[in-house]
Every structure is written in structure tokens, then in C-alpha cells.
Backbone as JSON, one array per atom type, in Angstrom:
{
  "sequence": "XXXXXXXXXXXXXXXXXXXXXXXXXXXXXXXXXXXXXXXXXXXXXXXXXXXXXXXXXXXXXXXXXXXXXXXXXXXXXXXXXXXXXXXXXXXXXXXXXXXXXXXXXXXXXXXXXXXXXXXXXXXXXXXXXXXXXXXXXXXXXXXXXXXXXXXXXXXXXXXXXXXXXXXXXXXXXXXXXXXXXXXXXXXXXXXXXXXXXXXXXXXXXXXXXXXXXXXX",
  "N": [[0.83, -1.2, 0.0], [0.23, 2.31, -0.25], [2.45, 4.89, 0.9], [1.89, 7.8, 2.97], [3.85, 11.0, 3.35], [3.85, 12.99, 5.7], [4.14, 16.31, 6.43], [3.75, 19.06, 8.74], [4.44, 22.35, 9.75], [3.44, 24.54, 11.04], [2.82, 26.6, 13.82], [1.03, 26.4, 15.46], [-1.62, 25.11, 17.47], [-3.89, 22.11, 16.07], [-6.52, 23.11, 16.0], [-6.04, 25.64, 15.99], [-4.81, 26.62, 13.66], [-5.0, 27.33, 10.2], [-3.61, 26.15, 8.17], [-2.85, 23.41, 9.61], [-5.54, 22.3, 9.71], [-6.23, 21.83, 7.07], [-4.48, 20.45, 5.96], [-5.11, 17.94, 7.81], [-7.56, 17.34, 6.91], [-6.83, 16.22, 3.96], [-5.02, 14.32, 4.86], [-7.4, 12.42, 6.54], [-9.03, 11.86, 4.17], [-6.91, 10.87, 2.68], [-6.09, 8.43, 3.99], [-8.79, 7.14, 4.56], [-9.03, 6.03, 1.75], [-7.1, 4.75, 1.76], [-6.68, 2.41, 3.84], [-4.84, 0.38, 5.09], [-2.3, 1.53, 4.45], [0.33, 3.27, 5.12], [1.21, 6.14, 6.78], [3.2, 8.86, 7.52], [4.2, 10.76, 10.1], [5.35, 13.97, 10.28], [5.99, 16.36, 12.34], [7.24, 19.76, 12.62], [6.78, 21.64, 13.74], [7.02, 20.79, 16.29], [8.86, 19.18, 16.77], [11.3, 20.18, 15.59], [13.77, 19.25, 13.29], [17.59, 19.37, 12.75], [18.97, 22.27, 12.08], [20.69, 23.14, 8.81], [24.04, 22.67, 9.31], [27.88, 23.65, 8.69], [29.33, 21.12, 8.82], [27.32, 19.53, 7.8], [26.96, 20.31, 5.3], [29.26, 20.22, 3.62], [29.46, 18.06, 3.74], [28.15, 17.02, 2.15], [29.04, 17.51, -0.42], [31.38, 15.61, -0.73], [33.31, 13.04, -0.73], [32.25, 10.38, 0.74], [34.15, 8.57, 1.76], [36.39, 10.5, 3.1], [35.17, 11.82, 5.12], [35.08, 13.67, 7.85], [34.9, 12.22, 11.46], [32.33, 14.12, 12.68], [31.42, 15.54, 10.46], [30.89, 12.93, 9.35], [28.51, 12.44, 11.16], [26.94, 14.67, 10.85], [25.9, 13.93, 7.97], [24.64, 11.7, 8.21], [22.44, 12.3, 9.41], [20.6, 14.13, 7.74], [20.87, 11.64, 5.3], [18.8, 10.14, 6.77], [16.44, 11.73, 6.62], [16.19, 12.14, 4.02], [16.11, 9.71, 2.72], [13.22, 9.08, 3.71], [12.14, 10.78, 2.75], [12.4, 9.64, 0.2], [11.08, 7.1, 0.46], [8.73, 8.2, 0.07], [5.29, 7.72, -1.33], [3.76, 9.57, -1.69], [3.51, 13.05, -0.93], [2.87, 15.26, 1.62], [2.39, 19.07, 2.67], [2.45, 21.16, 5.01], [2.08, 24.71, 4.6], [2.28, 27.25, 6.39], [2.13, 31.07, 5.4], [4.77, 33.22, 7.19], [5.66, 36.07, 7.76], [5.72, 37.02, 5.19], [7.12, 34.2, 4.43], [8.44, 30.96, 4.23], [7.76, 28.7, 7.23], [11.0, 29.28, 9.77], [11.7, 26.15, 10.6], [10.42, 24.9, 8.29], [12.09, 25.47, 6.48], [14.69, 24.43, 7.38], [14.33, 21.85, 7.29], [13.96, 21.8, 3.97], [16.56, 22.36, 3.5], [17.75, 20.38, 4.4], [17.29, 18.0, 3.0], [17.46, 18.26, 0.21], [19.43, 17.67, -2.04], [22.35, 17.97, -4.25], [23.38, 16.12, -7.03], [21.72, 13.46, -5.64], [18.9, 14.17, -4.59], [18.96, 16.4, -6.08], [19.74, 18.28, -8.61], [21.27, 16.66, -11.75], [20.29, 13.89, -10.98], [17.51, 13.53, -9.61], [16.03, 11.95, -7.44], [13.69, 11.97, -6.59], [12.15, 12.64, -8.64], [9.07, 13.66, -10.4], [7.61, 12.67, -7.74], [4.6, 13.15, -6.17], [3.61, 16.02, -4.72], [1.48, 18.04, -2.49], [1.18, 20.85, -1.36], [0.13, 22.76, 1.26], [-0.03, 25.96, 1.5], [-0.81, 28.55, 3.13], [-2.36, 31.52, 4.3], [-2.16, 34.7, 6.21], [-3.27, 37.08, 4.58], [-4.17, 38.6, 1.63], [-2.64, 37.1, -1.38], [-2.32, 37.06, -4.23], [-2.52, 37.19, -7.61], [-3.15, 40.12, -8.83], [-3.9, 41.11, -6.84], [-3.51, 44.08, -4.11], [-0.04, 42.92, -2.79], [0.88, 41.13, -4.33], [3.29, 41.13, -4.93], [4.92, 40.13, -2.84], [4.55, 37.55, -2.28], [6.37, 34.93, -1.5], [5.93, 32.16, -0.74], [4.69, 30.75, -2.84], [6.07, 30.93, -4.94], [8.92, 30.11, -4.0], [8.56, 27.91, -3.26], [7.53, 26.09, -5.41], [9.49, 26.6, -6.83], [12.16, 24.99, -5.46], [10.91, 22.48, -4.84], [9.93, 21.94, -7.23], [10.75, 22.68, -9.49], [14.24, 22.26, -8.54], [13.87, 19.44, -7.6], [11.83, 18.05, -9.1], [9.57, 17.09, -8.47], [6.29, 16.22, -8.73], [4.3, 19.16, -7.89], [1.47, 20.42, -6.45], [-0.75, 23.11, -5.5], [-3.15, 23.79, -2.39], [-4.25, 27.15, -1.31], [-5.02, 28.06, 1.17], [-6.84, 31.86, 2.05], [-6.74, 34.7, 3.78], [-6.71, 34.52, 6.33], [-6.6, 35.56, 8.73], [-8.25, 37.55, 9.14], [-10.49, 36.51, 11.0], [-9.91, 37.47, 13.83], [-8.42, 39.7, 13.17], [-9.34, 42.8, 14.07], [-9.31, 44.62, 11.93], [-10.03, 43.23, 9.59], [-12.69, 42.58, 9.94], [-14.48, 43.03, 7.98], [-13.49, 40.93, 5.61], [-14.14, 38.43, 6.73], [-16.4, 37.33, 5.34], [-14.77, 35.99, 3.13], [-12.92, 35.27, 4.05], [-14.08, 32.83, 5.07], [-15.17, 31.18, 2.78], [-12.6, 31.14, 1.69], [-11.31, 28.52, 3.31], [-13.37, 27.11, 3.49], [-13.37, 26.65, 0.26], [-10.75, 25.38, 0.53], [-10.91, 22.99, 1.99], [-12.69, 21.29, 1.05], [-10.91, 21.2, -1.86], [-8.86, 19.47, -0.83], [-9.7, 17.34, -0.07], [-10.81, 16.27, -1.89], [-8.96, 16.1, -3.57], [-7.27, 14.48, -2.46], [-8.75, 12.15, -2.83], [-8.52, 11.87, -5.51], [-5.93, 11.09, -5.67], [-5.24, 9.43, -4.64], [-6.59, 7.32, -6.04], [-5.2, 7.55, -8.25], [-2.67, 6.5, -7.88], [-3.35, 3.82, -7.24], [-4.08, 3.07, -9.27]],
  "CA": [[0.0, 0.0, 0.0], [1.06, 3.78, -0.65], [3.07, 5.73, 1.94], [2.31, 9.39, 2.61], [4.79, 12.01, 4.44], [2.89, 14.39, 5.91], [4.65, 17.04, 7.26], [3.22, 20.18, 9.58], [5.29, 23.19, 10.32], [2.89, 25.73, 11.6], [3.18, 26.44, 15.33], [-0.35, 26.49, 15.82], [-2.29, 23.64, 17.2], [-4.96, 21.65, 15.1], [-7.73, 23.79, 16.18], [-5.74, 27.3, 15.94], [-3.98, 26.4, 12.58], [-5.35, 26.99, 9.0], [-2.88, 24.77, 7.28], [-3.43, 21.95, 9.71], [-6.63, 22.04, 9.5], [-6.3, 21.02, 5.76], [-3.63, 18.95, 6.06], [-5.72, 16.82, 8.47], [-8.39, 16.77, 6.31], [-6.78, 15.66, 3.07], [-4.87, 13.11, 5.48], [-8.31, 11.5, 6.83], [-9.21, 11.64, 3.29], [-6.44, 9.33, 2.19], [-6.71, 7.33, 5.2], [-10.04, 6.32, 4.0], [-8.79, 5.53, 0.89], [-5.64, 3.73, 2.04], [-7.15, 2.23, 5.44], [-4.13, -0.44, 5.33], [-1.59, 2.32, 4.07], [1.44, 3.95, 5.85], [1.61, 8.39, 7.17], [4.81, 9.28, 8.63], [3.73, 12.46, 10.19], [6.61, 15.1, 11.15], [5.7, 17.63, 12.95], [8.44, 20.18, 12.18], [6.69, 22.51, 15.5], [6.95, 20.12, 17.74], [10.52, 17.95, 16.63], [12.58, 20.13, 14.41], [15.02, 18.75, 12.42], [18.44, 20.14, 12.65], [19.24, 23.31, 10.51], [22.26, 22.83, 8.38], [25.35, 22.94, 9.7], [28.99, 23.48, 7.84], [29.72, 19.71, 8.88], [26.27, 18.7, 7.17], [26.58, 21.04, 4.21], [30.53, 19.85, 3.37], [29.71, 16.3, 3.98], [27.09, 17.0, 0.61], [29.92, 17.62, -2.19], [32.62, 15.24, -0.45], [33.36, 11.72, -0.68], [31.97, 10.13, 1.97], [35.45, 7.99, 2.37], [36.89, 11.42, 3.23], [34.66, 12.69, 6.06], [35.1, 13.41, 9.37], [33.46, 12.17, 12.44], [31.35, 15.1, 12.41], [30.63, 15.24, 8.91], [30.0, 11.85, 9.04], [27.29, 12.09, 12.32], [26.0, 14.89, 10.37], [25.3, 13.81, 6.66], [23.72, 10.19, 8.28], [21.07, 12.66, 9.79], [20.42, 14.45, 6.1], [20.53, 10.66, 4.79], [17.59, 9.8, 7.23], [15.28, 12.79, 5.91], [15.94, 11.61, 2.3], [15.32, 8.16, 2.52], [12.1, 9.42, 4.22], [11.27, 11.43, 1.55], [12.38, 8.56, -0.78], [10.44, 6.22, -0.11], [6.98, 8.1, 0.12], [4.14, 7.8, -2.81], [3.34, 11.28, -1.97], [3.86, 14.03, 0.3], [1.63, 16.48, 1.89], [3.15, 19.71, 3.44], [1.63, 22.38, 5.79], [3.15, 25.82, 4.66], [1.85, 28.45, 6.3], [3.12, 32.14, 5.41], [5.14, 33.57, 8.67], [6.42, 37.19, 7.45], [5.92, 36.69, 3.89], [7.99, 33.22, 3.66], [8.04, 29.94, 4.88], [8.67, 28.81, 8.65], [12.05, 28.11, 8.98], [11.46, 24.6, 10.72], [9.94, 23.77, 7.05], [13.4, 26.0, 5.51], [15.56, 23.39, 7.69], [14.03, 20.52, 6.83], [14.15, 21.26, 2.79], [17.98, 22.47, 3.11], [18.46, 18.73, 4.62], [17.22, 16.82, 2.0], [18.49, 18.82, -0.91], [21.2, 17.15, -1.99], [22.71, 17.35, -5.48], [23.13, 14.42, -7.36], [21.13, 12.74, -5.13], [17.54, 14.69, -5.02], [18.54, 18.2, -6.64], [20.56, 18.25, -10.39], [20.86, 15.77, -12.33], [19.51, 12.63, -10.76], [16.4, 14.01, -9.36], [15.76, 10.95, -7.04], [12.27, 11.94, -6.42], [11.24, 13.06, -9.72], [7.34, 12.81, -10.2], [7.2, 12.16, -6.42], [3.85, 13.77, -6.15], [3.77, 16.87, -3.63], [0.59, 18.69, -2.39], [1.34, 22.16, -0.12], [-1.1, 23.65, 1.96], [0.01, 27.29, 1.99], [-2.15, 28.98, 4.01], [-1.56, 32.77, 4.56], [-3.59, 35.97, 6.57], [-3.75, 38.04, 3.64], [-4.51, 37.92, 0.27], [-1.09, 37.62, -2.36], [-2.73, 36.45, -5.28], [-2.0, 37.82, -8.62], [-3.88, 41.05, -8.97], [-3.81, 41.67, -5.58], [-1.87, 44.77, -3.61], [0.77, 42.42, -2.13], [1.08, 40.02, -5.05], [4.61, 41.13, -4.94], [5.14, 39.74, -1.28], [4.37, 36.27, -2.32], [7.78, 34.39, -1.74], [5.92, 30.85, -0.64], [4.41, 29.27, -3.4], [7.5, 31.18, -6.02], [10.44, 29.8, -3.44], [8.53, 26.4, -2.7], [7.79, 25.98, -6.63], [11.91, 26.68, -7.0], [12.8, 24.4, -4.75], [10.09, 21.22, -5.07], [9.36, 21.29, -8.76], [12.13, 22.96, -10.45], [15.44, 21.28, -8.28], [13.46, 18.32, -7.08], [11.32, 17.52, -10.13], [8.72, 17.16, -7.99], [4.88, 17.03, -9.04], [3.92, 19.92, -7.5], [0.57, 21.45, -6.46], [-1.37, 23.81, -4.28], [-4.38, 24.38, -2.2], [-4.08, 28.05, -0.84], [-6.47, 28.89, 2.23], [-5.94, 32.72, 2.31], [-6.94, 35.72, 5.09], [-7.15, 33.18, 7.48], [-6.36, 36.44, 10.02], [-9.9, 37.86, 9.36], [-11.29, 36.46, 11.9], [-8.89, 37.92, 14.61], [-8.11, 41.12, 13.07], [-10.77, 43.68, 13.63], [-9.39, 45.56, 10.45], [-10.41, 42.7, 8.4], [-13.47, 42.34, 9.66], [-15.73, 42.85, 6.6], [-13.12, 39.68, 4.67], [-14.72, 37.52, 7.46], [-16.87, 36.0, 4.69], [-14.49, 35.75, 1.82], [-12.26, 34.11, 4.73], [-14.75, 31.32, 5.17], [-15.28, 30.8, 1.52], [-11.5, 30.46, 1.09], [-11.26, 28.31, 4.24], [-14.28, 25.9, 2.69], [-13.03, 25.9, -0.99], [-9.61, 24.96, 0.61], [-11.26, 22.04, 2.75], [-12.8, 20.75, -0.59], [-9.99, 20.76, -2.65], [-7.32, 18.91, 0.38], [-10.74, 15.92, -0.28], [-11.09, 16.01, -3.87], [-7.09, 16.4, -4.42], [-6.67, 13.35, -1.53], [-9.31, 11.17, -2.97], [-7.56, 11.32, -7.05], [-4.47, 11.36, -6.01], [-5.54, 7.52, -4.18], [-7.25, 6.89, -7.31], [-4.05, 7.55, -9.33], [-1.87, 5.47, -7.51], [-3.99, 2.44, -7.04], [-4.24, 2.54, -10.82]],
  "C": [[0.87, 1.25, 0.0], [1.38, 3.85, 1.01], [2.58, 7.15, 1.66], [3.27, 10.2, 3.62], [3.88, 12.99, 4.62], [3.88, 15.13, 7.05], [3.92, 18.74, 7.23], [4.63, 20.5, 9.81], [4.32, 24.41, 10.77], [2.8, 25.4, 13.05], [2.36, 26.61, 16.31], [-0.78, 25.6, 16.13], [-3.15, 23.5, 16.05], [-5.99, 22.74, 15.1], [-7.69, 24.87, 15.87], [-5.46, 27.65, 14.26], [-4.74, 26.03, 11.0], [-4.66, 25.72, 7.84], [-2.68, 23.25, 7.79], [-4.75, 21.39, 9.76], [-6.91, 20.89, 7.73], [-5.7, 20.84, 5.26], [-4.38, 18.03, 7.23], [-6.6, 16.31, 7.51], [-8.35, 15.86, 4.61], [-5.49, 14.46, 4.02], [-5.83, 11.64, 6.05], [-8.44, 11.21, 5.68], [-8.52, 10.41, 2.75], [-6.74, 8.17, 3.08], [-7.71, 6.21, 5.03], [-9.26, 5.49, 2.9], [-7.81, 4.49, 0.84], [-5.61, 2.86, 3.26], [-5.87, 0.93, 5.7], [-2.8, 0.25, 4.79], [-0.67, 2.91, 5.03], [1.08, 5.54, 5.84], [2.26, 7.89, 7.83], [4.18, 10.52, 8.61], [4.96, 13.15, 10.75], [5.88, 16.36, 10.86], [6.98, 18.71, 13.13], [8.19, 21.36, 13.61], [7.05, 21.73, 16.2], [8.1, 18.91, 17.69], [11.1, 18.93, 15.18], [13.71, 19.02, 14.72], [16.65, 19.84, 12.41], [18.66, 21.34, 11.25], [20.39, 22.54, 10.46], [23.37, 23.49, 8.94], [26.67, 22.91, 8.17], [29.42, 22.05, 7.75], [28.42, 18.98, 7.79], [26.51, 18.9, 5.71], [27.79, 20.53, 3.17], [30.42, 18.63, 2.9], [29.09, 16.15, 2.34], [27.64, 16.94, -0.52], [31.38, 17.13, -1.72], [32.66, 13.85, -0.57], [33.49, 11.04, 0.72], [33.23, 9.07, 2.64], [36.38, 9.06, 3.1], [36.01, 12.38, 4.54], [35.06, 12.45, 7.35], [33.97, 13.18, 10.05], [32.54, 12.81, 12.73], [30.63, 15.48, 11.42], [29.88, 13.84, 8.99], [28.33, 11.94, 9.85], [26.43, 13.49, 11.35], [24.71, 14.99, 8.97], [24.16, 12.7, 7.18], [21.94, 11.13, 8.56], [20.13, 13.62, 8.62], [20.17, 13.27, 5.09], [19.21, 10.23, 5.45], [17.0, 10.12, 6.33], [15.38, 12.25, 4.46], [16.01, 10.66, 1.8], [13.65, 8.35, 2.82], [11.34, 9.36, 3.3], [10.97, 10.5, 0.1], [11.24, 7.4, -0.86], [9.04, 6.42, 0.34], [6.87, 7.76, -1.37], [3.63, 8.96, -2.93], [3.73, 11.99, -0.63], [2.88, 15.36, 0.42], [2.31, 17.28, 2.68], [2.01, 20.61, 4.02], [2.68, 23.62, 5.89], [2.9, 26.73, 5.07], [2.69, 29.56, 5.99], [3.32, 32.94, 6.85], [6.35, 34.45, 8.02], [7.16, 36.9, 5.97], [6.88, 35.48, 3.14], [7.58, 31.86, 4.82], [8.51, 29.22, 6.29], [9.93, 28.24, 8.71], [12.3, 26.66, 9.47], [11.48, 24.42, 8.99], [11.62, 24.25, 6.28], [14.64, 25.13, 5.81], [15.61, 22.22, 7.18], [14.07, 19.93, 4.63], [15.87, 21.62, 2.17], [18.46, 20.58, 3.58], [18.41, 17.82, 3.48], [17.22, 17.64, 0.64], [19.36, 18.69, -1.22], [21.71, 17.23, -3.63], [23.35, 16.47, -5.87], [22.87, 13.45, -6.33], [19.54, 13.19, -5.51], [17.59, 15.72, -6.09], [19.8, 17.55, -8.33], [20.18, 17.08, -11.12], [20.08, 14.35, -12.4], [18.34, 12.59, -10.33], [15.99, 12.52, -8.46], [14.24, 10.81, -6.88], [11.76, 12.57, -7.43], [10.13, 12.66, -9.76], [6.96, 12.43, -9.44], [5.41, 13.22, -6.41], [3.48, 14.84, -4.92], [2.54, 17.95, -3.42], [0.73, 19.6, -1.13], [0.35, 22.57, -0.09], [-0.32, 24.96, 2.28], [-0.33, 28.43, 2.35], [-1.21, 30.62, 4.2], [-2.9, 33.88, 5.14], [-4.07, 36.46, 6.03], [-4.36, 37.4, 2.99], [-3.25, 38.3, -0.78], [-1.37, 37.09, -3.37], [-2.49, 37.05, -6.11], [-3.29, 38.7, -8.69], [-4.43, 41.95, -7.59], [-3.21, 42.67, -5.26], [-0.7, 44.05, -3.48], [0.93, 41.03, -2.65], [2.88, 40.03, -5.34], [5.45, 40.61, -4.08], [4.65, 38.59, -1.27], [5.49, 35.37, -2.73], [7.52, 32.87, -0.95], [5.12, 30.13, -1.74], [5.5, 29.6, -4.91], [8.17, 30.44, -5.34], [9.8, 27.76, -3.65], [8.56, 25.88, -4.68], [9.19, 25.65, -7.32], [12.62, 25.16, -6.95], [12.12, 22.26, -5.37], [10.04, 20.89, -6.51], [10.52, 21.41, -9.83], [13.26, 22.08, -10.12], [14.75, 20.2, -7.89], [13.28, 17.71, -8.4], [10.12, 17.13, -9.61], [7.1, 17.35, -8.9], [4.12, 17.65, -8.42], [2.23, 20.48, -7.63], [0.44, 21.78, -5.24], [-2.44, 23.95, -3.46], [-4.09, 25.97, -0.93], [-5.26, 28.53, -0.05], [-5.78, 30.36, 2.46], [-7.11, 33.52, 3.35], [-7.39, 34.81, 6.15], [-6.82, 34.42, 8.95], [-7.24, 37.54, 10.09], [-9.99, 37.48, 10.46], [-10.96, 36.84, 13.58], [-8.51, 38.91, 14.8], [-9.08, 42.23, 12.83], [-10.95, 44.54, 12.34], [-10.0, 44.93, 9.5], [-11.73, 41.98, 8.69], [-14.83, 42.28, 8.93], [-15.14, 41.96, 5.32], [-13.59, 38.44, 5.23], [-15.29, 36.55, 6.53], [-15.59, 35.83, 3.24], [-13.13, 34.67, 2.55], [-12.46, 32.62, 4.73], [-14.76, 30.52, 3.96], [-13.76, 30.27, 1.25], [-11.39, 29.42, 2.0], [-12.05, 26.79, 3.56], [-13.63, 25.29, 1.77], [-11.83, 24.66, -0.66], [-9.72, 22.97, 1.17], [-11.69, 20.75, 1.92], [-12.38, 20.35, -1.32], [-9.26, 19.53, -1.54], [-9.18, 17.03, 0.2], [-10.71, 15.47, -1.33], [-9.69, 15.25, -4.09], [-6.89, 15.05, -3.29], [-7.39, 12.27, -2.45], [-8.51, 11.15, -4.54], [-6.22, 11.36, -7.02], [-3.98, 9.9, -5.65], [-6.09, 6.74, -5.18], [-5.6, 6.49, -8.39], [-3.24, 6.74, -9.17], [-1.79, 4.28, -7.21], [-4.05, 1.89, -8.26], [-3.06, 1.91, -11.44]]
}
């Protein structure tokens, strides 16, 4: 049966947290669909992953007959994360935006398993891995928006996942998710909910064909 990675980085619980909200719900979703199926969940709030170090980062363009004990202890923990990632069937992320970019728990965790010729250049290890981000944000940074210029998580994650990965990349974007909180935005209250719904919708739809696709 499929594997999924589901990884949370917002520092919100379930209940507080737009992007775990729907990352739970396109998780039950597969669930259903996969009821004898593998989730690895990492919680990137509640167990980071080491940022990169010079010993981790060295160890990446050296021959591993050539490392030191420190290099070595810290590439094995960069080899974990990208076996991880290796051997899902898909991956589900929770991105919320935290000062127009992505938290850096999630910025640690995709400098670890970035490796060239391993995931990133030429060998693309997870090419066509299939990757669905929840990037959830207060505003609104959509194209045609004021502050479509101040949208540096689904350009950087795009970069990173689809371009150096090879990744099959998509999105479901819940946005002003800080309506309901911020008295300034209280007359986006409903266009909150509406994005909030659609988002809840898609993370079902996008779970249930994506179990379809891979069963096929």
C-alpha cells in the first residue's frame, strides 16, 4: 500500500492552525482511501530537524570515504530525511506564510534533503514524487492583488520542489485566514470562510484522485 509524508510546520495547534486544519483533512481523506496504508507524520513545531550545519553542508559535495566524524554524524542525519522522503508515494506539506515566507522549521528541513546528485541536479531521485502544499496565509497575495509582490511561498517552494526536485507539484491556498482575529479585516470575514471551505474541498477532492491515481 502507498506511503504518505505528511509534514506540519505551523506552530499552531490543530484547532488554531489553517494549514493543519487542511492537512488533516486531506490526510483523513487518504486514510479512508488507504485504510491499510502507511503516514509518517513530522511535525516540524513540535521535533525540528536540525538546521544545516557546515559539517552537514561539506559532507554534501565530499566523498563520503573522506569525512570526518562530524561530517559523518552529520550527513547520516540528512541521509535519514531523504530516505524518508524517498520512499513516500506522496507528500503532503503544511506551509503556512510567517512574514511573507516559509517557517524556517519547514526551511531546515528542505535544506536537509536537498542534496545534489542525489535529489537536486541531475539525478532528481524523487522526480514525479507527487507533492501537495497547503500554503495557508492571513492576507490575500494572489496575482492582482496589492501584495502580489510579497508572495515568496508558493514562487520559493515551486523553485525548490518542482524545479530542483522535479517534484509534481501542487497547491491548495487557504488565504486571510487572520480575518477572523483582526478587527481591520473584519468585513473579509466571509471571503475568509469561503477560502477556508473551498480549501477544505480541494485537500478531499485532491486526496481522494491522487488515491485513485496510484492504485491505478
Amino acid at each position: 500500500m502507498a506511503t504518505l509524508l505528511h509534514i506540519d510546520s505551523s506552530v499552531f495547534p490543530a484547532e488554531a492552525s489553517s494549514s493543519r486544519a487542511v492537512t488533516d483533512a486531506f490526510r483523513r481523506t487518504w486514510q479512508e482511501q488507504h485504510p491499510d496504508g502507511t503516514v509518517i507524520h513530522r511535525d516540524l513545531a513540535a521535533h525540528p530537524v536540525p538546521h544545516i550545519t557546515a559539517h552537514a553542508h561539506t559532507a554534501g559535495f565530499s566523498d563520503p570515504d573522506t569525512h570526518t566524524p562530524e561530517q559523518a554524524a552529520a550527513f547520516a542525519e540528512r541521509v535519514k530525511l531523504i530516505e524518508e522522503l524517498e520512499s513516500a508515494d506522496a507528500v503532503l506539506i503544511g506551509a503556512p506564510m510567517y512574514n511573507l515566507t516559509i517557517p524556517s522549521t519547514l526551511k531546515a528541513w528542505l535544506d536537509n534533503v536537498v542534496l545534489m546528485g542525489r535529489t537536486a541536479g541531475d539525478a532528481q531521485s524523487v522526480k514525479g514524487l507527487p507533492v501537495t502544499v497547503v500554503a495557508s496565509r492571513g492576507g490575500a497575495y494572489g496575482p492582482g492583488t496589492p501584495r502580489a509582490g510579497y508572495e515568496y511561498v508558493q514562487n520559493y517552494l515551486s523553485a525548490v520542489l518542482a524545479d530542483f526536485l522535479g517534484t509534481d507539484l501542487d497547491f491548495i491556498v487557504p488565504e486571510l485566514t487572520m480575518a477572523p482575529v483582526n478587527p481591520q479585516m473584519t468585513e473579509l470575514v466571509p471571503l475568509f470562510e469561503a477560502s477556508r471551505e473551498r480549501a477544505l474541498d480541494e485537500a478531499t477532492t485532491k486526496a481522494k484522485l491522487l488515491a485513485q491515481r496510484l492504485a491505478a
